[in-house]
XYZ file of N, CA, C and O in Angstrom:
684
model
N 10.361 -35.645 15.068
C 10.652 -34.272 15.447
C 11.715 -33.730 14.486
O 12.803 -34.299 14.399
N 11.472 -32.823 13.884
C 12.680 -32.332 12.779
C 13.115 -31.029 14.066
O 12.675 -30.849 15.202
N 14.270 -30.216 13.169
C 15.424 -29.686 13.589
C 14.606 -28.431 14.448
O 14.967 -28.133 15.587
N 13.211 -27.584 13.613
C 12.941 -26.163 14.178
C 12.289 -26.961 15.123
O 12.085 -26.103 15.982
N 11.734 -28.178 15.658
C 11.243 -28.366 16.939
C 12.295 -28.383 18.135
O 12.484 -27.530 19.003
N 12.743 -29.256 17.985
C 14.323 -29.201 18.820
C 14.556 -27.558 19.058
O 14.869 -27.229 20.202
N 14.472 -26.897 18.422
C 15.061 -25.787 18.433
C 14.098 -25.128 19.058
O 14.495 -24.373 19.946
N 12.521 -25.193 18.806
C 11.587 -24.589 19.709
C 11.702 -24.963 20.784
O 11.748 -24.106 21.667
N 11.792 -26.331 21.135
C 11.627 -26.843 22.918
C 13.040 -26.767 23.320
O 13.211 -27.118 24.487
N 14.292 -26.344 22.576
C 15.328 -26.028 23.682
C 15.246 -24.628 23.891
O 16.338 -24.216 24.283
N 14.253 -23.571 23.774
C 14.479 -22.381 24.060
C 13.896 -21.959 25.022
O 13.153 -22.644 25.726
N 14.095 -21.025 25.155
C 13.719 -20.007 26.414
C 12.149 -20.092 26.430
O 11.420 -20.078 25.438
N 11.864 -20.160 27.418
C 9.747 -19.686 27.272
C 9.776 -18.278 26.772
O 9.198 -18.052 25.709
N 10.329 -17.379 27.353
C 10.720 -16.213 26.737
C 10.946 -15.828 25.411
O 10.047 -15.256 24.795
N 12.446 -16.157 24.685
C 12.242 -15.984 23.711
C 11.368 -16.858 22.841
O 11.724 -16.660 21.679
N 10.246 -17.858 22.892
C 9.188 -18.589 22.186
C 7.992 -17.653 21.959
O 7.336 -17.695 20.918
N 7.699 -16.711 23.081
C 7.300 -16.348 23.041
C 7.524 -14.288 22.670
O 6.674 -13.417 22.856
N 8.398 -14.187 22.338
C 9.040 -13.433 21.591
C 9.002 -13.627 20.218
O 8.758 -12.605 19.577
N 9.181 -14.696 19.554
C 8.774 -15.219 18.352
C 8.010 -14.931 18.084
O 7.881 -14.082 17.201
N 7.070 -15.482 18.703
C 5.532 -15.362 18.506
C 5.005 -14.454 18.253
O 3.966 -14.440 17.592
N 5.621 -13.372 18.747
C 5.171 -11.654 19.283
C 5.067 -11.367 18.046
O 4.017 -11.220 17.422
N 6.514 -11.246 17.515
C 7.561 -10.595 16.429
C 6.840 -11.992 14.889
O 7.325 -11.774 13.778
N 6.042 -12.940 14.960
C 5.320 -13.336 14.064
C 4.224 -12.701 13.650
O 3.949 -12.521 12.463
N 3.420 -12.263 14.785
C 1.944 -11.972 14.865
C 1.895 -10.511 14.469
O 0.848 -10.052 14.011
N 2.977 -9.751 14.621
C 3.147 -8.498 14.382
C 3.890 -7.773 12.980
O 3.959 -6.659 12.461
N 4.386 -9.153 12.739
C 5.371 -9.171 11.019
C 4.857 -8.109 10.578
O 5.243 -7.025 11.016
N 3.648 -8.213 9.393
C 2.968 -7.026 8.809
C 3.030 -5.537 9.521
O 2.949 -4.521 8.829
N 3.138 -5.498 10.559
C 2.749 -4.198 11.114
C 3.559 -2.639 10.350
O 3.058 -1.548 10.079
N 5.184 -3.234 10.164
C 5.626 -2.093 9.799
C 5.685 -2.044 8.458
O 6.369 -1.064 8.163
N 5.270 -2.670 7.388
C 5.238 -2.745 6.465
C 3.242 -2.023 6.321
O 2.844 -1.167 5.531
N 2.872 -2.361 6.800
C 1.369 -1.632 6.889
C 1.305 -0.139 7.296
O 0.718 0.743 6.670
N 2.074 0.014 8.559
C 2.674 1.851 8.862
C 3.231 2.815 7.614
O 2.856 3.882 7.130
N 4.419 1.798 7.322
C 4.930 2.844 6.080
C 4.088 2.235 4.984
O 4.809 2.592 4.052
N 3.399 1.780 4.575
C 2.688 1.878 3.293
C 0.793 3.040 4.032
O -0.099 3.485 3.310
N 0.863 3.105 5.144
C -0.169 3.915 5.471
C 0.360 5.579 5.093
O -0.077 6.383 4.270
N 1.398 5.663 6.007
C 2.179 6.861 6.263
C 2.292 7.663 4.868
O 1.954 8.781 4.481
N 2.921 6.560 4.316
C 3.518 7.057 2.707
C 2.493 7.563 1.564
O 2.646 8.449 0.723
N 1.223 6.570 1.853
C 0.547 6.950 0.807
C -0.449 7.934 1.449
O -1.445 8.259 0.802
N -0.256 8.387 2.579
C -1.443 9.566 2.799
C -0.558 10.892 2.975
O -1.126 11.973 3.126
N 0.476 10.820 2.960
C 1.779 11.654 2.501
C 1.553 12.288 1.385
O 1.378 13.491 1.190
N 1.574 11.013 0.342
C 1.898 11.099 -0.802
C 0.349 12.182 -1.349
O 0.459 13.221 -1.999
N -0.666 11.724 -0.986
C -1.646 12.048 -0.991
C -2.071 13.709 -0.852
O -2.602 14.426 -1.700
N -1.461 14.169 1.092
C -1.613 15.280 0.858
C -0.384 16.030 0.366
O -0.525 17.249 0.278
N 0.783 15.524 0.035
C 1.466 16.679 -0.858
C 0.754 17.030 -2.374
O 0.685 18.161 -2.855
N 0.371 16.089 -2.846
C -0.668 16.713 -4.172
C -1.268 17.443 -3.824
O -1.022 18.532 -4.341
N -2.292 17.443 -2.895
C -3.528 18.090 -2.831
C -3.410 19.567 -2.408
O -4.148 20.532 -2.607
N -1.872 19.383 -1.556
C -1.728 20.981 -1.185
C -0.403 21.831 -2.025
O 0.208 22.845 -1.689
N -0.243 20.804 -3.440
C 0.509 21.743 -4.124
C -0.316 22.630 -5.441
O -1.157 22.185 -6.222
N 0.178 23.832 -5.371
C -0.825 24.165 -6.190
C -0.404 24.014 -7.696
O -1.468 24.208 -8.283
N 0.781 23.719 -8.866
C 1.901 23.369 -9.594
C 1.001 22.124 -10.074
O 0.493 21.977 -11.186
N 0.926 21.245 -8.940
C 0.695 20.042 -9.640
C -0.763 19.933 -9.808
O -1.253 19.219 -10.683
N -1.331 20.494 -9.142
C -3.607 20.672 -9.228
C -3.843 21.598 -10.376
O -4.926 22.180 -10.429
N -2.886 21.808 -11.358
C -2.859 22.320 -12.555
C -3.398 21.551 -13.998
O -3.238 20.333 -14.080
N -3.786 22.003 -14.685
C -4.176 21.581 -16.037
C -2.328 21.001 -16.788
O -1.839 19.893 -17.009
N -1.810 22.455 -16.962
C -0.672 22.582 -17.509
C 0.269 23.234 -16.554
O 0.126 23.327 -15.335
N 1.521 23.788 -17.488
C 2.797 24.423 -16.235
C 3.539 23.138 -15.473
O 3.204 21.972 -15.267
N 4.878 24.050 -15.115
C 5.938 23.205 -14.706
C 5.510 22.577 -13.618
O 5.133 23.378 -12.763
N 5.430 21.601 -13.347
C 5.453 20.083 -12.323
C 3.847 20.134 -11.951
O 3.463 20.178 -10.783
N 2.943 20.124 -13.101
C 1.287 19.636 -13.519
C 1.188 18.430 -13.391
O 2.097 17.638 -13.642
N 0.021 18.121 -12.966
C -0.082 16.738 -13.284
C -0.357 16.491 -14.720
O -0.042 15.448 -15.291
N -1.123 17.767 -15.433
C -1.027 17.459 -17.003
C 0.125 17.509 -17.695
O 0.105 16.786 -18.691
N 0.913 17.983 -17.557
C 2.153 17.888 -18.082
C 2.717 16.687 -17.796
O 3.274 16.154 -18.755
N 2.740 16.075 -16.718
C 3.552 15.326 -16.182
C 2.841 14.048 -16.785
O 3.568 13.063 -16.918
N 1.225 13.906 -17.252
C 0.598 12.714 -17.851
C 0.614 12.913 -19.567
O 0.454 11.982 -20.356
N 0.810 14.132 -19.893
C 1.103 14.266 -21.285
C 3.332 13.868 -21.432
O 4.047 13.681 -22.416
N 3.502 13.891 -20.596
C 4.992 13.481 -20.630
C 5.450 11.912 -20.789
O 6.502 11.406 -21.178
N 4.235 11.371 -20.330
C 4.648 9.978 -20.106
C 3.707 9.218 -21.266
O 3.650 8.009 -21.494
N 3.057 10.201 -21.859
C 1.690 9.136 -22.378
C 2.254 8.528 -23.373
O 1.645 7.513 -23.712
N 3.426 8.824 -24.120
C 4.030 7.707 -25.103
C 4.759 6.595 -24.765
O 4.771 5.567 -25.442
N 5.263 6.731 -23.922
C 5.997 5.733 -22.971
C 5.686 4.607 -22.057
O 6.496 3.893 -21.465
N 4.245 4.549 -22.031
C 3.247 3.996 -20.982
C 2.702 3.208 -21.686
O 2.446 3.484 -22.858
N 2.353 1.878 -21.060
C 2.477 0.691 -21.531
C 0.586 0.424 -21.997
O 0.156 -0.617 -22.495
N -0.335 1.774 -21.631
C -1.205 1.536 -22.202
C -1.786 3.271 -22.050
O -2.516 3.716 -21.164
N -1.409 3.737 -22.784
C -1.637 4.905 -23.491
C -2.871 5.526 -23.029
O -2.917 6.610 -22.446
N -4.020 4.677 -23.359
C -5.397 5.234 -23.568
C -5.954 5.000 -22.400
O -7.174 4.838 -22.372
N -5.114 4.926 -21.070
C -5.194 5.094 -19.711
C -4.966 6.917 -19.272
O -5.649 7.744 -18.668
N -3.770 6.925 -19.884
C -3.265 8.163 -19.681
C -4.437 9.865 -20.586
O -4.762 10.984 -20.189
N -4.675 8.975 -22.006
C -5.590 9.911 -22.272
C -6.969 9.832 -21.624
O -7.748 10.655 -22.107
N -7.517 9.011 -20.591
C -8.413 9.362 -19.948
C -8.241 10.437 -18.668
O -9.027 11.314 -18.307
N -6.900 10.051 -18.094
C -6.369 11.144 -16.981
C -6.377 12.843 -17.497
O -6.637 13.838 -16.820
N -5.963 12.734 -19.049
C -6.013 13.809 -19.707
C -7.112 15.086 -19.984
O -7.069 16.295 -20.208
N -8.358 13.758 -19.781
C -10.030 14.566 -20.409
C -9.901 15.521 -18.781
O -9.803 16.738 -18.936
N -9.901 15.180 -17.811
C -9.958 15.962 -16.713
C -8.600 16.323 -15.841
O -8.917 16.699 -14.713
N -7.234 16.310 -16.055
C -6.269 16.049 -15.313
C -6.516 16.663 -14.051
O -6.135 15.967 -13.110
N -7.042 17.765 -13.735
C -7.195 18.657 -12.268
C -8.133 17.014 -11.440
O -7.645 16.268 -10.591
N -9.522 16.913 -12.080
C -10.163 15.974 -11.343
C -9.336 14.448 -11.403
O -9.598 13.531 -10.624
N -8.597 14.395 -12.167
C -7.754 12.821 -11.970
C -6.930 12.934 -10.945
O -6.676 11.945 -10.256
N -6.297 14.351 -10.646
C -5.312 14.588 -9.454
C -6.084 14.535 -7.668
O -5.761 14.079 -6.571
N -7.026 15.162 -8.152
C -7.812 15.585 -6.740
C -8.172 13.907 -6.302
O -7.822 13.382 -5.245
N -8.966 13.235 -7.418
C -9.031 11.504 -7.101
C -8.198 11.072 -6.952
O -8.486 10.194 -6.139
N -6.895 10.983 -7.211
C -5.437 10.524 -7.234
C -5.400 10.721 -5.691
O -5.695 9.892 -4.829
N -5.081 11.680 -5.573
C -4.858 12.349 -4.069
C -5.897 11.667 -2.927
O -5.396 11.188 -1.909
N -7.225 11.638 -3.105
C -7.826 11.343 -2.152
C -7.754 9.975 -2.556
O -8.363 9.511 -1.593
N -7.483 9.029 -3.219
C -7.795 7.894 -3.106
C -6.534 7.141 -2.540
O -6.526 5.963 -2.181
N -5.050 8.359 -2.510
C -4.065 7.732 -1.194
C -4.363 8.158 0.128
O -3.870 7.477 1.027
N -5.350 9.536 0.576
C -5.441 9.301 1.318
C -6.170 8.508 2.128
O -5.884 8.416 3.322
N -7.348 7.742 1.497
C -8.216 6.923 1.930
C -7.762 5.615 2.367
O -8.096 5.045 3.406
N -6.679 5.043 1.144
C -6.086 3.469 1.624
C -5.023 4.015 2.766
O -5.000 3.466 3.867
N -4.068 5.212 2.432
C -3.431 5.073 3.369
C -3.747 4.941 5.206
O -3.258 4.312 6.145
N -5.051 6.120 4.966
C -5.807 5.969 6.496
C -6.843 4.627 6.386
O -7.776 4.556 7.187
N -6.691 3.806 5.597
C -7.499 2.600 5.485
C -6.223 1.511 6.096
O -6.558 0.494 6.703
N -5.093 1.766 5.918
C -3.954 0.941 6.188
C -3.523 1.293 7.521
O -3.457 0.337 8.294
N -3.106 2.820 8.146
C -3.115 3.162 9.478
C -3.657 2.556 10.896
O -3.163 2.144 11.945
N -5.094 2.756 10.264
C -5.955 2.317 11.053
C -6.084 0.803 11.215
O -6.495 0.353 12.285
N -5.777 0.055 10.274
C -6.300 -1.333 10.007
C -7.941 -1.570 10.093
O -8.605 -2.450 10.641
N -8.306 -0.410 9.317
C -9.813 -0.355 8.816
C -10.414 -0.665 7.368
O -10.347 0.115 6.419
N -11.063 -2.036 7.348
C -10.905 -2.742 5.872
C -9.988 -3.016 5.146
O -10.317 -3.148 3.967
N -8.506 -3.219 5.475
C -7.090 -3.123 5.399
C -7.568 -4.163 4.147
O -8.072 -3.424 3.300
N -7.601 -5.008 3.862
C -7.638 -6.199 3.124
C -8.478 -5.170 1.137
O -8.102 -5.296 -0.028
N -9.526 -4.383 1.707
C -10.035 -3.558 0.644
C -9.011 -2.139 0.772
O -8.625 -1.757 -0.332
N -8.582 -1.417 1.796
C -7.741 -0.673 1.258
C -6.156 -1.107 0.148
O -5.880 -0.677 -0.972
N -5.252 -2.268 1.188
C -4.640 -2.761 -0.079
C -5.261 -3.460 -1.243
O -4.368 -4.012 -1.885
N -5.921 -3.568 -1.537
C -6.323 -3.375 -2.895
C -6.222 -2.373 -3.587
O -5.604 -2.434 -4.650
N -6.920 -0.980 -3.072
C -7.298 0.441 -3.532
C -5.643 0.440 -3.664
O -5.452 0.854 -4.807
N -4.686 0.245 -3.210
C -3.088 0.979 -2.775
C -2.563 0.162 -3.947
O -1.975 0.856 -4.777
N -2.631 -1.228 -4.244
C -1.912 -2.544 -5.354
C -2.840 -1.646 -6.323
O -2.148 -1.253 -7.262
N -4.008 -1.244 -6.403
C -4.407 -0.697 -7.643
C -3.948 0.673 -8.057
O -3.767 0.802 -9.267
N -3.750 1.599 -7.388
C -3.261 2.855 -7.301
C -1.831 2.582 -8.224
O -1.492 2.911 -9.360
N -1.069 1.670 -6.931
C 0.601 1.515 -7.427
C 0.547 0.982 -9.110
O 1.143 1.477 -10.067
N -0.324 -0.118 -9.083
C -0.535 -0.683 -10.647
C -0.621 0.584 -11.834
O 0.175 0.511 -12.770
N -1.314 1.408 -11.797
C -1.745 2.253 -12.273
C -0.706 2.675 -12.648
O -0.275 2.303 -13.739
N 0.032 3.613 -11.827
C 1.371 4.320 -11.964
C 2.310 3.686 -12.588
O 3.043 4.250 -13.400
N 2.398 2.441 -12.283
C 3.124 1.611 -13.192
C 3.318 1.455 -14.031
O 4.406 1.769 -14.513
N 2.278 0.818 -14.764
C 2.229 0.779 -16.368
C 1.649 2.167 -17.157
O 1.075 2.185 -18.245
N 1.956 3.266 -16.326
C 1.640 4.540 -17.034
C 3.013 5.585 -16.578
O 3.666 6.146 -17.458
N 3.247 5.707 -15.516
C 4.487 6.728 -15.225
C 5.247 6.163 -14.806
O 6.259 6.837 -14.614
N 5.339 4.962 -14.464
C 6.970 4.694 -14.109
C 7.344 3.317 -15.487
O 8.381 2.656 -15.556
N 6.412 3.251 -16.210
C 6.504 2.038 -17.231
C 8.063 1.974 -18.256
O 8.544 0.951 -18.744
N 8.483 3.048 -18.344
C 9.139 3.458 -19.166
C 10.865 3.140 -18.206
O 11.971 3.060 -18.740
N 10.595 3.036 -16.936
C 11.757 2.994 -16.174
C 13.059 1.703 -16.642
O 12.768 0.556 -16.981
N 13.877 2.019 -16.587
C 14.591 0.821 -17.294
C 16.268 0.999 -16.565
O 16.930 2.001 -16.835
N 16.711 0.117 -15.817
C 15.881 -1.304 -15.695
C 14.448 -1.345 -14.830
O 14.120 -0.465 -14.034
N 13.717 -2.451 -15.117
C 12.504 -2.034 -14.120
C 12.658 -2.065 -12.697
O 11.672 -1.549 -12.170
N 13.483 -2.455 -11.887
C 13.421 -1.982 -10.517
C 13.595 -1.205 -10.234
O 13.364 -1.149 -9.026
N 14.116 0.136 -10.817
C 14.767 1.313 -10.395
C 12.929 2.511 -10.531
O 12.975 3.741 -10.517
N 11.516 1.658 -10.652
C 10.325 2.359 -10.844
C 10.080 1.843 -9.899
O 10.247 0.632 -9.755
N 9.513 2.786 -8.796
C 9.267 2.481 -7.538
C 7.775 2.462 -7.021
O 7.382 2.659 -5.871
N 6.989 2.157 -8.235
C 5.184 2.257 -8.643
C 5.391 0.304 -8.705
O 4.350 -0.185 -8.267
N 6.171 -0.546 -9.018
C 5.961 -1.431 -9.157
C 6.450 -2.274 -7.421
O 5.728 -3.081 -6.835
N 7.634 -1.852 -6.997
C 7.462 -2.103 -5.253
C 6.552 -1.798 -4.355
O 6.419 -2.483 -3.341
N 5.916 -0.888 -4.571
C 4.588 -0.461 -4.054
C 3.557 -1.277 -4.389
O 2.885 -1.661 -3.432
N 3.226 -1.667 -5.500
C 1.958 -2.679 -5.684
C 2.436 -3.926 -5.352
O 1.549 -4.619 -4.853
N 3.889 -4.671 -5.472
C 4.283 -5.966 -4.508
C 4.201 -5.976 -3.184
O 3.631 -6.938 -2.669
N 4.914 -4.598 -2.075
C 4.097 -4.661 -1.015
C 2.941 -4.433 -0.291
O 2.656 -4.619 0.892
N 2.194 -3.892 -1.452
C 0.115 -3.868 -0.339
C -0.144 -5.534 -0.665
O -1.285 -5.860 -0.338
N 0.836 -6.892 -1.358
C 0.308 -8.168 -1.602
C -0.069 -8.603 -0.101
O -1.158 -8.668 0.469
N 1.040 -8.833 0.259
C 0.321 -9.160 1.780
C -0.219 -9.257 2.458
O -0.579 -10.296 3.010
N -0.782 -6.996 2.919
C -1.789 -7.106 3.017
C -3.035 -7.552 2.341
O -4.069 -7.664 3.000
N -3.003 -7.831 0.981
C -3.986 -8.112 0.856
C -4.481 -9.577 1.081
O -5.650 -9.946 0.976
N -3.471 -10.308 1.387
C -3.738 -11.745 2.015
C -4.456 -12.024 3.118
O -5.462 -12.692 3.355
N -3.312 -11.008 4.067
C -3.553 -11.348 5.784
C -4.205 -10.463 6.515
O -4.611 -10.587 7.671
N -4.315 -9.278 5.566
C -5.164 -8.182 6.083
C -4.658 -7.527 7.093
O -3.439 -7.387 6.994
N -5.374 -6.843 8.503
C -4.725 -6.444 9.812
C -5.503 -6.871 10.886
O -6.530 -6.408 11.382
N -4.583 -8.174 11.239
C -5.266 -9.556 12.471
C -5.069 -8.699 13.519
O -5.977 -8.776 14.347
N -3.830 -7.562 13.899
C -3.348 -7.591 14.991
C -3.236 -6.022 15.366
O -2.597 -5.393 14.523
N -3.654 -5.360 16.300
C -3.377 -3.954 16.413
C -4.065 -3.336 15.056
O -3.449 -2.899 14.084
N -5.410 -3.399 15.213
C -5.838 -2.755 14.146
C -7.647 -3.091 14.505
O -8.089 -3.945 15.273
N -8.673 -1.787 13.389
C -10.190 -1.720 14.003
C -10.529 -2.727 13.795
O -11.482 -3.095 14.482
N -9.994 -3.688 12.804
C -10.485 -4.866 11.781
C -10.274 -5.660 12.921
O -11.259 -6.322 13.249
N -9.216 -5.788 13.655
C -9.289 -6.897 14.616
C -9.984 -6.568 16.268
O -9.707 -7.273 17.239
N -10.925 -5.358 16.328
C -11.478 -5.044 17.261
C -12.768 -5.364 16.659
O -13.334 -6.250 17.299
N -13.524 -4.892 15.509
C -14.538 -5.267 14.996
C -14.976 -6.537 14.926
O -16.184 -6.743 15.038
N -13.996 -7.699 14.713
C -13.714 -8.573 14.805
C -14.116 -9.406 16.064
O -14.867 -10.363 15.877
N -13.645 -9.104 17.449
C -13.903 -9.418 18.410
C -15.121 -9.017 19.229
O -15.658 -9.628 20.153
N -15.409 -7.934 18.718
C -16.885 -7.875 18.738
C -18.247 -8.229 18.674
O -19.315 -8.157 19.282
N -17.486 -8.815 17.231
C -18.677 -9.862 16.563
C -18.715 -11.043 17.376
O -19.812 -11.268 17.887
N -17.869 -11.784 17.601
C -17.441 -13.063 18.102
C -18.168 -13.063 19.315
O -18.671 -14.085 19.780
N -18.232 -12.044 19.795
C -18.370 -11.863 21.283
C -20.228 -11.929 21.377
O -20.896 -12.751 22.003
N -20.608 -11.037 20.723
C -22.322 -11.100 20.127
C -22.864 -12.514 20.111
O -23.901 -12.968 20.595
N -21.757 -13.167 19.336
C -22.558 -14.532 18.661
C -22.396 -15.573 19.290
O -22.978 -16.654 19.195
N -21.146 -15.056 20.303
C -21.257 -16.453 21.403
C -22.174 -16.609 22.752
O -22.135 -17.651 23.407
């Protein structure tokens, strides 16, 4: 018996099971604010009209012709360029999709992906240039959708109703 057993069987049934709770539920708020944030993030683009611009102050073309020397692969940024209005409108809907993909815990495991790919993106194109690199907040964003993309959403989420569904069919 090592030390965390001792420590499990001298406790409370209560708090063991409090543990447990506060285990099974870990991900949860880290899945909220990465839902919240990126469908946020999502519709403030879509309903600014500045940034659904070609050019002009706070464009998304401006703002991808600003960074395109600085960005750790250039000929990313000149593809955002051939269409910037349609790279924004996809930009936009593709946070709001993971983010209500993360909310919900609907395909959570394929939305963080879409969200680690999104954040990636930004990364080595608009926040690449940030120095030191923690102070680019495109690269904390693609470290926390990792998780989810491990463990997905077991708990309070459609994935784990869909889930029980199935189970339920096949037994």
């Amino acid at each position: 018996m090592n030390r965390t057993d001792v420590l499990e069987t001298d406790a409370p049934r209560e708090v063991v099971g409090l543990r447990e709770l506060a285990s099974r539920h870990a991900l949860l708020p880290l899945r909220l604010f990465l839902g919240v944030t990126f469908v946020y993030a999502g519709l403030d683009k879509l309903t600014d009209p500045a940034f659904l611009s070609a050019s002009g102050d706070g464009s998304i073309g401006d703002q991808m012709r600003g960074v395109r020397d600085t960005s750790a692969i250039p000929g990313l940024v000149d593809l955002s360029l051939n269409s910037p209005v349609g790279f924004a409108v996809a930009l936009a809907i593709g946070e709001i999709l993971v983010g209500l993909g993360a909310l919900a815990g609907l395909l959570t495991r394929i939305a963080a992906v879409g969200g680690a790919l999104i954040a990636l993106s930004l990364w080595i194109t608009v926040s690449w240039a940030v120095s030191p690199y923690y102070y680019g907040n495109d690269l904390i964003y693609l470290m926390a959708w990792t998780p989810l993309i491990l463990a997905g959403a077991p708990y309070l989420s459609l994935d784990s109703v869909i889930r029980s569904r199935r189970s339920r069919r096949t037994a």
